[in-house]
Amino acid sequence: MTRRTQSILVPLGAIASGMLVFGVFVAMLGVNPFEVYGSIWKAAYGSWYSWQNTLVRASPLLLCGLCTSMPARAGIIVIGNEGALVAGGLGAIGAGLSTASSPPLVSLACMALAAMLSGGVWIAMSVALQHYRGVSAVISGLLLNYLAIALMNQLIEGPMRDPSSLNTPATYPLSADHRLGFFSGTHVHVGLLFGLVACLIAWFLVDWTTFGFALKVSGGNVRAARLVGLPVGRLVVMAGFLGGACAGLAGMIEVAAVHGRANESLNAGYGYTGVLVAFLSRQSAVGIIVVSLLVGGLLASSGMLQRAHELPDAAITVLQGILFLFILLSDTVYSRWKFTGGRASAVAA
Amino acid sequence: MLGAMAAPVLAGATPSQRPVVMGFLYNGPKNDLGYNQSHADGRNMLRALPWVRAFDEASVPETVAAEESMRDMVHQDGAAAVFATSFGYFDPFTIDIARENPAVQFFHCGGLYIENKHPKNIGIYFGFIDEVEYLSGMLAGLSTRTGKLGFVAAKPIPQVLRNINSFTLGARTVNPHVTTKVVFTGDWVLPVREAEASSSLADQGYDVLTGHTGSPRVIVQMAERRGVFACGYQFDQSSMAPRGFLTGAQWAWGTVYVRIAEMIREGKSVTDGTIPRRLTGTLKDQFCKLSPYGASVTPQSRDRIAAAKAAILDGSLEIYRGPVRDNRGNIQVPAGKVLKIVDVELDKMDYLVEGVDGSANG
């Protein structure tokens, strides 16, 4: 079995097993699992309307998936996506509100840049901590998530708060023409394009440039990379920055396209789900596009599961958790299969 | 004979006989023993009507997510009416989605609808629960030994101030020396702060605790633990305090939901005014009710409350009857004047009545 077929079959197997276990969970709640699968399909892909819902949710996932997959190529596991998204959202609203008198395109460009910078620095920090100081990026990233959320709460309840946002504290809103628009006749915002383009750029960067090759060498074997004279530290931190910039951009899209302001809903879990997306796609940028559509569809079906089957609102979170467990489990299967298909993988590598 | 039987079957296919599809969204979990559960409970009353298809979504945040949820209910389930039960769903989410879907009716619980500004397919519903708070306060006044009642409240908005005031007015009719201490927590769901505030009130000798938060279950629970009395709110919390529970003011949204379902079935609509824009009701209208009495409530107290309740039902007892003074000595309702459910003055209440220890500014 070639490496390519494996990298498709193993995640598919994990997803199938995850769905199966979720079916058992659902059956225990007294609901027919096949009807639930049917509802997920209907709510995610059953109609053009449902597709739009899926695409809206896939859009931040594309970018948040890249946040984990870029540094993963350099051998570092990043799960601080939520923090980077929130930091990016805050950067974006800061830039957007302070350029409110500029032309919309200028303002949006400033927002995107500020978001990418904030998100990028956020992740680069935790990657640098691991590379130079030996602090696990998993731990620091996780802790930085809480920091970002606390910072956001402080800002939206304090200095940046719009006094008229009585119920849900929020910043001042962006004016309507300073927001990202929708594809005509749909409720899908153009932020989707950002995600798709970012995935294609990431794919090109990692698979077709010397930078990408150097990244993979550093990720594969740090000592070998140093021996051939690669600036490992810079490469790794750069990969972290690029990943974080993507998550930051997702924050900008949430602010500029979805909410029109920053509030606690920035912290809606897209960052965490992005980790799942990256692992499901086996850190492949093109894979992320497919997996985002899949996971975006699951997220879009959450309401339908409640409405049609009276399942608890956490049902989709449970499914995500199960899927993640199976993906981690499948990694062990992977390394075992490598022995039998070793020749093929060695050639492919 | 067969033909006669077939006729109604055929008639069953006409549009008016299609099920009335109603969607509900709540801000928190359906089992919070508080506000959200009171709505979910109301929605469950619709199960008795075979011609209604009702469904809901819980824990929908007061953000664009609410708008998406309502849009899905319309587009994916064909909802004829959507019920946005949380205050923060109204502006801008319900307004936007109602504009987008003029053929669907939207009902919002307690929103501030502005004529000519907001779309016509939005209706508002709410209840005059002040009357029940008044009765609950009377029972608190009859039960307290120290004469000190504790009220843990979320935010100093008119709805909350009305409840603090009616509770205190009720208590002071049976014992004019009773005072109510108010502690504001700052938000609707802050269980830890609610528990701390309740415990601290118990320490200071407040021997009946109640509150107005998303769900005062924590307040009731803490009262039980500290061995003082408790009055509930929003939903029946008697199970949280088997010893010290007195009673509570709780919603009966089922009445509202069944009534609106019937009106929709008859082809009525809030858009053309055949369903009232503002649907509000009193204790008599069964929009709200008194929770079952706890074990510690004496028969004499039960009789007094029953008498007062009867007086409210027959209209002889009106709870906001002047003179009503605020706790800074100003007359707020002059003698001879009565505030009724329809008075918009109530929706703007910004003071605490005499006998309340606390500030309306939070």
XYZ file of C-alpha atoms in Angstrom:
711
model
C 0.000 0.000 0.000
C 1.461 3.339 -0.971
C 1.876 6.143 1.474
C -0.699 8.227 -0.363
C -3.433 5.569 -0.184
C -2.598 5.041 3.465
C -2.893 8.710 4.245
C -6.373 8.676 2.777
C -7.555 5.299 4.042
C -6.398 5.641 7.633
C -8.220 8.939 8.369
C -11.286 7.655 6.526
C -11.207 4.536 8.678
C -10.877 6.688 11.780
C -13.830 8.820 10.747
C -15.928 5.742 10.007
C -15.078 4.221 13.393
C -15.777 7.525 15.112
C -19.175 7.778 13.448
C -19.894 4.193 14.487
C -19.118 4.884 18.154
C -21.142 8.102 17.958
C -23.988 5.969 16.610
C -23.803 3.798 19.718
C -23.833 6.928 21.897
C -26.872 8.218 20.043
C -28.627 4.870 20.290
C -28.070 4.924 24.031
C -29.968 8.199 24.110
C -32.846 6.375 22.449
C -32.458 7.824 18.971
C -32.039 5.862 15.759
C -28.431 6.464 14.636
C -29.235 6.075 10.953
C -31.797 8.843 11.159
C -29.158 10.970 12.883
C -26.652 10.290 10.096
C -29.394 11.217 7.652
C -30.020 14.484 9.475
C -26.320 15.326 9.524
C -26.246 14.763 5.787
C -29.370 16.825 5.254
C -28.189 19.719 7.415
C -24.673 19.726 5.999
C -25.014 18.873 2.319
C -28.691 18.190 1.647
C -29.445 21.429 -0.155
C -27.756 24.562 -1.423
C -28.941 26.296 1.726
C -27.242 23.645 3.867
C -24.098 23.847 1.755
C -23.950 27.555 2.476
C -24.105 26.840 6.213
C -21.294 24.343 5.817
C -19.154 26.744 3.795
C -19.585 29.529 6.356
C -18.286 27.205 9.059
C -15.575 25.710 6.886
C -14.080 29.117 6.230
C -12.459 29.695 9.665
C -11.589 25.978 9.845
C -9.452 26.188 6.712
C -7.330 28.870 8.331
C -7.301 27.357 11.804
C -6.265 24.003 10.357
C -3.247 25.656 8.743
C -2.299 27.073 12.131
C -1.515 23.557 13.313
C -0.355 22.031 10.047
C 2.310 24.613 9.125
C 4.355 24.267 12.341
C 3.671 20.515 12.300
C 5.738 20.308 9.131
C 8.584 21.765 11.147
C 8.013 19.158 13.826
C 6.164 21.264 16.374
C 2.681 20.531 17.636
C 0.672 23.718 18.023
C -2.756 23.759 19.641
C -2.902 27.453 20.483
C -5.134 28.174 17.485
C -8.009 29.512 19.562
C -5.719 32.062 21.178
C -4.279 33.106 17.829
C -7.773 33.479 16.371
C -8.877 35.639 19.290
C -5.671 37.705 19.135
C -6.211 38.148 15.412
C -9.812 39.189 15.934
C -8.739 41.776 18.501
C -5.993 43.064 16.204
C -8.506 43.274 13.380
C -11.126 45.213 15.315
C -8.445 47.547 16.664
C -7.188 48.267 13.165
C -10.682 48.436 11.712
C -11.972 50.939 14.242
C -8.911 53.141 14.014
C -9.100 53.247 10.197
C -12.852 53.832 10.161
C -12.447 57.007 8.114
C -10.239 55.393 5.459
C -11.636 53.856 2.282
C -13.104 50.395 2.948
C -10.429 48.484 1.044
C -7.615 50.203 2.906
C -9.343 49.565 6.200
C -9.931 45.896 5.397
C -6.308 45.469 4.331
C -5.161 47.034 7.595
C -7.469 44.708 9.504
C -6.127 41.653 7.717
C -2.512 42.712 8.267
C -3.044 43.523 11.921
C -4.854 40.224 12.441
C -2.120 38.205 10.747
C 0.539 39.999 12.706
C -1.201 39.463 16.066
C -2.017 35.825 15.375
C 1.435 35.199 13.918
C 3.293 36.663 16.856
C 1.004 34.777 19.233
C 1.966 31.364 17.830
C 5.571 32.349 17.041
C 5.938 33.081 20.769
C 5.002 29.593 21.832
C 7.041 27.974 19.062
C 10.083 30.078 19.984
C 9.626 29.098 23.621
C 9.828 25.456 22.635
C 12.736 25.804 20.260
C 14.939 28.057 22.370
C 13.819 27.333 25.926
C 12.444 23.810 25.763
C 8.936 24.774 26.934
C 6.498 22.445 25.210
C 4.539 24.394 22.598
C 1.517 22.237 23.397
C 1.473 23.480 26.978
C 2.382 27.082 26.267
C -0.090 27.241 23.384
C -2.865 25.907 25.570
C -2.075 28.407 28.303
C -1.796 31.247 25.807
C -5.352 30.417 24.713
C -6.608 31.326 28.163
C -4.487 34.430 28.121
C -5.952 35.569 24.808
C -9.491 34.938 25.995
C -8.849 36.808 29.237
C -7.332 39.694 27.284
C -10.367 39.755 25.028
C -12.786 39.806 27.962
C -10.796 42.590 29.569
C -10.861 44.664 26.377
C -14.501 44.149 25.441
C -15.714 44.757 28.970
C -13.341 47.639 29.550
C -11.490 50.004 27.232
C -12.982 48.834 23.919
C -16.550 48.379 25.094
C -19.413 49.937 23.214
C -21.580 51.343 26.023
C -24.726 50.483 24.087
C -23.886 46.745 24.118
C -25.765 46.126 27.325
C -26.495 42.447 27.143
C -23.441 40.981 25.524
C -20.423 43.204 25.997
C -18.888 43.999 22.619
C -16.657 46.526 20.939
C -18.025 49.295 18.744
C -19.271 47.850 15.448
C -17.605 48.291 12.078
C -19.647 50.380 9.683
C -21.494 48.329 7.078
C -19.199 49.255 4.162
C -16.084 48.369 6.158
C -17.187 44.777 6.465
C -16.451 41.804 4.256
C -19.352 41.141 1.926
C -21.199 38.046 0.822
C -21.183 36.191 -2.467
C -24.243 37.574 -4.177
C -27.466 35.737 -3.440
C -25.953 33.674 -0.631
C -25.130 34.020 3.040
C -21.568 32.831 2.406
C -19.037 35.603 3.031
C -15.977 36.170 0.860
C -13.761 35.194 3.785
C -14.081 31.679 2.382
C -11.762 32.735 -0.448
C -9.102 33.815 2.042
C -9.097 30.325 3.497
C -8.947 28.574 0.132
C -6.166 30.806 -1.145
C -4.225 30.387 2.092
C -4.454 26.593 1.763
C -3.200 26.700 -1.822
C -0.328 29.027 -0.888
C 0.576 26.785 2.036
C 0.511 23.749 -0.225
C 2.785 25.459 -2.748
C 5.090 26.748 -0.035
C 5.510 23.421 1.706
C 5.593 21.080 -1.267
C 7.181 23.139 -4.037
C 9.717 25.524 -2.534
C 13.113 25.181 -0.888
C 11.629 26.855 2.173
C 9.139 24.029 2.437
C 11.827 21.430 1.910
C 14.015 23.028 4.572
C 11.002 23.072 6.880
C 10.395 19.374 6.401
C 14.057 18.571 6.934
C 14.047 20.525 10.195
C 10.880 18.756 11.236
C 12.276 15.363 10.285
C 15.660 15.591 11.946
C 16.933 18.703 13.655
C 20.533 17.513 13.834
C 20.646 16.632 10.166
C 19.134 20.007 9.347
C 21.809 21.776 11.388
C 24.528 19.683 9.771
C 23.511 20.850 6.311
C 23.522 24.396 7.622
C 19.803 25.169 7.805
C 18.816 28.023 10.151
C 16.514 25.725 12.086
C 15.464 28.244 14.730
C 14.411 30.848 12.207
C 12.624 28.278 10.048
C 10.640 26.846 12.909
C 9.602 30.212 14.303
C 8.688 31.339 10.783
C 6.466 28.287 10.336
C 4.809 29.138 13.644
C 4.327 32.721 12.538
C 2.765 31.687 9.226
C 0.415 29.259 10.949
C -0.545 31.833 13.561
C -1.084 34.436 10.852
C -3.646 32.118 9.255
C -5.545 31.685 12.537
C -5.328 35.437 13.077
C -6.844 35.959 9.661
C -9.683 33.632 10.677
C -10.270 35.985 13.593
C -10.360 38.926 11.206
C -12.972 37.151 9.083
C -15.121 36.410 12.115
C -14.942 40.073 13.051
C -15.236 41.639 9.602
C -17.646 39.224 7.943
C -19.676 37.413 10.584
C -20.106 39.576 13.673
C -19.104 43.055 12.521
C -17.573 43.623 15.952
C -15.540 41.707 18.487
C -17.348 40.000 21.326
C -17.127 36.798 23.307
C -18.354 34.795 20.312
C -14.849 35.069 18.845
C -14.133 32.288 21.277
C -16.553 29.905 19.574
C -14.182 26.941 19.362
C -13.071 27.220 15.725
C -9.464 27.262 16.914
C -9.797 23.997 18.797
C -11.707 22.424 15.938
C -8.883 23.574 13.643
C -6.547 21.244 15.530
C -8.899 18.378 14.727
C -9.002 19.457 11.080
C -5.209 19.535 10.827
C -4.821 16.086 12.356
C -7.619 14.612 10.229
C -5.948 15.952 7.101
C -2.599 14.586 8.249
C -1.177 18.109 8.098
C -1.720 18.340 4.354
C -2.810 21.768 3.158
C -4.961 20.324 0.384
C -6.362 17.765 2.788
C -7.449 20.613 5.013
C -9.815 21.843 2.299
C -11.587 18.492 2.157
C -11.635 17.983 5.923
C -12.880 21.532 6.596
C -15.892 20.847 4.406
C -16.464 17.655 6.354
C -16.088 19.127 9.834
C -17.825 22.357 8.795
C -20.746 20.175 7.793
C -20.758 18.500 11.205
C -20.804 21.887 12.938
C -23.610 23.050 10.660
C -25.723 20.056 11.639
C -25.581 20.725 15.374
C -28.848 22.645 15.439
C -30.635 20.080 13.290
C -29.678 17.256 15.666
C -31.341 19.166 18.486
C -34.389 20.127 16.499
C -35.061 16.851 14.746
C -33.941 14.346 17.378
C -33.932 16.212 20.686
C -30.268 15.355 21.103
C -28.388 17.509 23.626
C -26.677 20.621 22.265
C -23.307 19.076 23.111
C -23.869 16.118 20.754
C -21.669 17.485 17.987
C -18.938 18.323 20.496
C -19.097 14.718 21.654
C -18.759 13.542 18.044
C -15.747 15.816 17.549
C -14.135 14.407 20.680
C -14.721 10.835 19.532
C -13.293 11.609 16.091
C -10.214 13.144 17.647
C -9.615 10.088 19.800
C -9.834 7.842 16.774
C -7.467 10.028 14.790
C -4.891 9.824 17.563
C -5.444 6.081 17.779
C -5.057 5.732 14.034
C -1.598 7.263 14.264
C -0.424 4.121 16.002
C -1.935 1.990 13.233
C 0.003 4.112 10.809
C 3.418 3.451 12.186
C 2.647 -0.262 12.312
C 1.623 -0.370 8.692
C 4.830 1.367 7.812
C 6.761 -1.820 8.474
C 4.754 -3.821 5.974
C 4.617 -1.099 3.367
C 8.031 0.253 4.304
C 9.555 0.071 0.856
C 6.764 2.014 -0.749
C 6.862 4.725 1.923
C 10.618 4.990 1.725
C 10.414 5.507 -2.013
C 7.595 8.012 -1.715
C 9.499 9.945 0.923
C -70.778 6.386 3.816
C -67.299 5.891 2.434
C -67.599 9.105 0.515
C -68.565 10.961 3.664
C -65.526 9.575 5.408
C -63.227 10.400 2.550
C -64.274 14.018 2.525
C -62.606 15.002 5.807
C -59.512 13.075 4.769
C -59.322 15.135 1.615
C -59.979 18.268 3.618
C -57.011 17.235 5.743
C -54.800 18.001 2.796
C -55.744 21.682 2.701
C -53.087 24.123 3.897
C -54.898 25.065 7.099
C -54.688 21.465 8.291
C -50.954 21.170 7.842
C -49.112 21.040 11.154
C -48.278 24.351 12.788
C -44.474 24.338 12.860
C -42.941 26.233 15.787
C -39.277 26.655 16.633
C -37.821 27.729 19.990
C -34.366 28.848 20.969
C -32.976 29.231 24.464
C -29.846 30.924 25.677
C -28.862 28.194 28.141
C -29.434 24.522 28.870
C -32.974 23.138 28.980
C -32.469 21.738 32.469
C -31.205 24.840 34.294
C -34.146 24.726 36.727
C -34.615 28.372 35.793
C -35.574 30.665 32.949
C -34.584 28.352 30.100
C -36.300 25.379 31.626
C -39.429 27.439 32.153
C -39.553 28.008 28.385
C -38.647 24.420 27.500
C -41.396 23.328 29.883
C -43.847 25.628 28.098
C -42.801 24.239 24.749
C -43.338 20.708 26.061
C -46.985 21.594 26.710
C -47.372 21.721 22.935
C -46.789 17.973 22.771
C -50.403 17.535 23.791
C -51.502 19.185 20.535
C -51.169 16.668 17.688
C -51.385 19.400 15.049
C -48.307 21.215 16.317
C -44.759 20.292 15.399
C -42.480 22.057 17.867
C -38.709 21.796 18.147
C -35.997 23.682 19.960
C -32.327 24.529 20.222
C -30.630 25.110 23.564
C -27.511 27.045 24.549
C -27.734 29.367 21.558
C -25.570 32.399 22.383
C -26.935 35.935 21.967
C -24.821 36.503 18.867
C -25.086 35.925 15.120
C -25.484 32.280 16.129
C -29.047 33.124 17.181
C -29.747 34.581 13.767
C -28.335 31.473 12.064
C -30.388 29.228 14.271
C -33.599 31.090 13.440
C -32.749 31.120 9.745
C -32.231 27.350 9.835
C -35.572 26.860 11.561
C -37.248 28.773 8.745
C -35.349 27.283 5.804
C -34.671 23.733 6.939
C -37.756 22.997 9.020
C -40.296 25.342 7.507
C -41.155 27.035 10.791
C -44.246 29.250 10.654
C -43.363 30.845 13.969
C -40.071 31.208 15.786
C -39.831 31.992 19.506
C -36.716 33.819 20.607
C -36.887 33.428 24.356
C -33.817 35.314 25.516
C -33.755 39.087 25.918
C -30.490 39.562 24.016
C -31.846 37.819 20.912
C -34.003 40.807 20.057
C -31.732 43.560 18.812
C -30.394 43.144 16.143
C -30.809 39.401 15.539
C -34.576 38.865 15.674
C -35.147 42.202 13.947
C -32.801 41.324 11.074
C -34.112 37.829 10.576
C -37.717 39.037 10.714
C -36.956 41.560 7.985
C -35.360 38.822 5.912
C -38.380 36.505 6.286
C -41.539 38.636 6.188
C -43.823 35.604 5.785
C -42.706 34.050 9.073
C -43.880 35.246 12.478
C -41.319 35.892 15.168
C -42.174 36.109 18.842
C -39.773 37.554 21.334
C -39.999 37.301 25.080
C -39.907 40.712 26.730
C -38.334 42.723 23.915
C -38.743 46.467 23.533
C -40.663 46.698 20.265
C -40.764 50.103 18.588
C -43.716 50.752 16.281
C -42.830 51.827 12.708
C -39.171 51.023 13.298
C -39.201 47.275 13.793
C -40.723 44.806 11.313
C -44.416 44.041 11.663
C -43.936 40.274 11.839
C -42.506 40.468 15.358
C -44.705 39.949 18.387
C -43.712 40.431 22.007
C -44.973 38.317 24.892
C -44.418 38.669 28.593
C -46.127 38.162 31.917
C -47.058 40.260 34.947
C -45.128 38.070 37.355
C -44.936 40.998 39.802
C -48.218 39.751 41.283
C -46.711 36.383 42.096
C -43.563 37.982 43.511
C -45.883 39.994 45.745
C -47.490 36.806 47.096
C -44.087 35.182 47.471
C -42.925 38.266 49.391
C -45.977 38.038 51.658
C -45.065 34.486 52.565
C -41.460 35.566 53.160
C -42.751 38.329 55.462
C -44.899 35.838 57.347
C -42.025 33.377 57.727
C -39.053 35.575 58.646
C -38.009 35.739 62.289
C -35.365 38.425 61.925
C -37.426 40.634 59.605
C -34.526 40.661 57.137
C -34.989 39.288 53.612
C -32.093 38.770 51.201
C -32.454 39.257 47.430
C -29.629 38.206 45.094
C -30.154 39.877 41.712
C -28.298 39.847 38.423
C -28.562 43.373 37.051
C -30.482 46.494 38.040
C -32.751 46.518 34.963
C -36.474 47.370 35.221
C -37.614 43.719 35.161
C -35.421 42.908 38.139
C -36.229 46.084 40.066
C -39.938 45.342 39.624
C -39.484 41.932 41.183
C -37.461 43.255 44.124
C -40.090 45.941 44.671
C -43.177 43.749 44.399
C -41.553 41.144 46.650
C -40.829 43.814 49.251
C -44.264 45.457 48.937
C -45.863 42.055 49.557
C -43.662 41.333 52.551
C -44.389 44.702 54.135
C -48.158 44.243 53.952
C -47.909 41.460 56.519
C -45.042 42.962 58.534
C -44.244 46.669 58.002
C -40.826 46.340 59.667
C -39.451 43.895 57.117
C -36.517 45.073 54.996
C -35.016 43.518 51.874
C -31.286 43.639 51.249
C -30.317 43.519 47.560
C -27.009 42.201 46.273
C -26.295 42.544 42.552
C -23.992 39.947 41.016
C -23.589 41.631 37.630
C -24.711 38.873 35.305
C -27.420 36.284 34.750
C -25.421 33.143 35.331
C -22.692 33.478 37.963
C -23.280 30.506 40.282
C -20.175 31.051 42.398
C -20.912 34.694 43.085
C -24.581 33.877 43.730
C -23.567 31.247 46.272
C -21.111 33.614 47.983
C -23.680 36.398 48.162
C -26.317 34.017 49.572
C -23.982 32.627 52.162
C -22.881 36.076 53.220
C -26.519 37.187 53.556
C -27.199 34.163 55.758
C -24.194 35.151 57.906
C -25.690 38.583 58.424
C -28.973 37.230 59.716
C -31.098 37.392 56.563
C -33.329 34.407 57.052
C -35.341 34.302 53.804
C -33.339 34.320 50.586
C -34.581 34.722 47.058
C -33.252 36.142 43.838
C -33.595 37.057 40.215
C -30.891 35.427 38.129
C -31.001 33.025 35.199
C -31.759 30.318 37.693
C -31.848 31.003 41.439
C -31.299 27.299 42.153
C -27.917 28.060 43.720
C -29.476 30.673 45.987
C -32.192 28.253 47.070
C -29.647 25.477 47.562
C -27.383 27.703 49.656
C -30.312 28.859 51.794
C -31.117 25.219 52.515
C -27.525 24.480 53.436
C -27.400 27.455 55.770
C -30.705 26.514 57.383
C -32.695 29.563 56.284
C -35.866 29.880 54.189
C -35.873 30.268 50.416
C -38.265 31.564 47.779
C -37.700 30.490 44.190
C -38.040 32.279 40.889
C -38.406 31.439 37.178
C -39.124 27.727 37.681
C -40.123 25.381 40.484
C -37.020 25.028 42.680
C -38.718 23.272 45.603
C -36.632 20.150 45.008
C -33.488 22.145 45.901
C -34.653 22.877 49.452
C -36.895 20.182 50.929
C -36.803 21.805 54.394
C -36.682 25.544 53.873
C -38.510 26.141 50.600
C -41.473 28.487 51.028
C -42.803 29.160 47.519
C -41.733 31.063 44.449
C -42.871 32.982 41.418
C -42.641 30.886 38.302
C -43.492 31.289 34.652
C -46.204 29.330 32.885
C -45.187 29.888 29.269
C -47.172 26.858 28.169
C -50.309 29.022 28.366
C -48.759 31.528 25.965
C -47.407 28.950 23.548
C -50.628 26.981 23.345
C -52.613 30.160 22.823
C -50.338 31.407 20.034
C -50.358 27.966 18.402
C -54.160 28.007 18.371
C -54.250 31.493 16.901
C -51.814 30.533 14.143
C -53.921 27.488 13.388
C -56.918 29.747 12.966
C -54.928 31.644 10.367
C -54.206 34.627 12.584
C -50.961 36.503 12.407
C -49.093 39.169 14.301
C -48.215 40.806 10.980
C -51.807 41.803 10.200
C -52.625 42.471 13.841
C -54.946 39.490 14.433
C -52.456 38.301 17.046
C -51.746 41.133 19.498
C -48.376 42.822 19.056
C -47.907 42.711 22.812
C -49.297 39.597 24.398
C -49.058 39.993 28.145
C -50.920 38.291 30.898
C -51.368 38.250 34.639
C -51.678 35.622 37.317
C -55.324 35.390 36.362
C -54.388 34.795 32.722
C -52.102 31.983 33.934
C -48.983 33.468 32.375
C -47.287 32.818 35.708
C -48.027 30.939 38.899
C -47.014 30.301 42.486
C -44.659 27.353 43.107
C -45.986 24.605 45.398
C -45.601 25.409 49.089
C -42.735 23.870 50.996
C -43.268 21.612 53.990
C -42.447 24.340 56.509
C -45.282 26.665 55.462
C -47.937 26.737 58.191
C -51.657 26.312 57.440
C -52.305 29.872 58.705
C -49.796 31.277 56.233
C -51.301 29.209 53.431
C -54.706 30.668 54.216
C -53.394 34.235 54.157
C -51.694 33.716 50.813
C -54.755 31.985 49.407
C -56.914 34.949 50.477
C -54.517 37.458 48.916
C -54.336 35.394 45.744
C -58.110 35.323 45.525
C -58.143 39.110 45.953
C -55.643 39.522 43.114
C -57.682 37.212 40.907
C -60.951 39.081 41.533
C -59.211 42.415 41.008
C -59.730 43.821 44.501
C -56.006 43.693 45.328
C -53.749 45.720 43.074
C -50.117 45.451 43.995
C -48.788 48.807 42.785
C -51.301 51.048 44.564
C -50.164 54.511 45.570
C -48.747 55.927 47.664
C -45.522 54.064 46.854
C -42.338 55.685 48.153
C -38.847 54.828 46.952
C -36.062 54.131 49.429
C -34.841 57.728 49.236
C -38.152 59.104 50.426
C -39.573 60.308 47.102
C -43.145 59.509 46.153
C -43.054 57.382 43.000
C -46.705 56.429 42.726
C -48.969 59.126 44.182
C -51.857 58.205 46.451
C -54.927 57.178 44.540
C -52.995 56.045 41.494
C -52.620 52.393 40.514
C -50.030 50.970 38.125
C -51.470 48.145 36.054
C -49.895 45.644 33.723
C -50.563 47.875 30.722
C -48.777 50.908 32.202
C -45.512 51.474 30.351
C -44.242 53.246 33.476
C -43.619 49.779 34.886
C -41.267 48.912 32.026
C -39.162 51.922 32.943
C -38.980 51.372 36.698
C -35.666 52.744 37.940
C -36.118 52.903 41.714
C -36.277 50.610 44.706
C -39.200 50.963 47.080
C -39.076 51.929 50.720
C -37.815 49.026 52.785
C -35.229 47.921 50.265
C -31.622 48.246 51.337
C -29.714 48.751 48.105
C -29.291 51.050 45.139
C -31.099 50.953 41.800
C -27.781 51.756 40.173
C -26.393 48.369 41.119
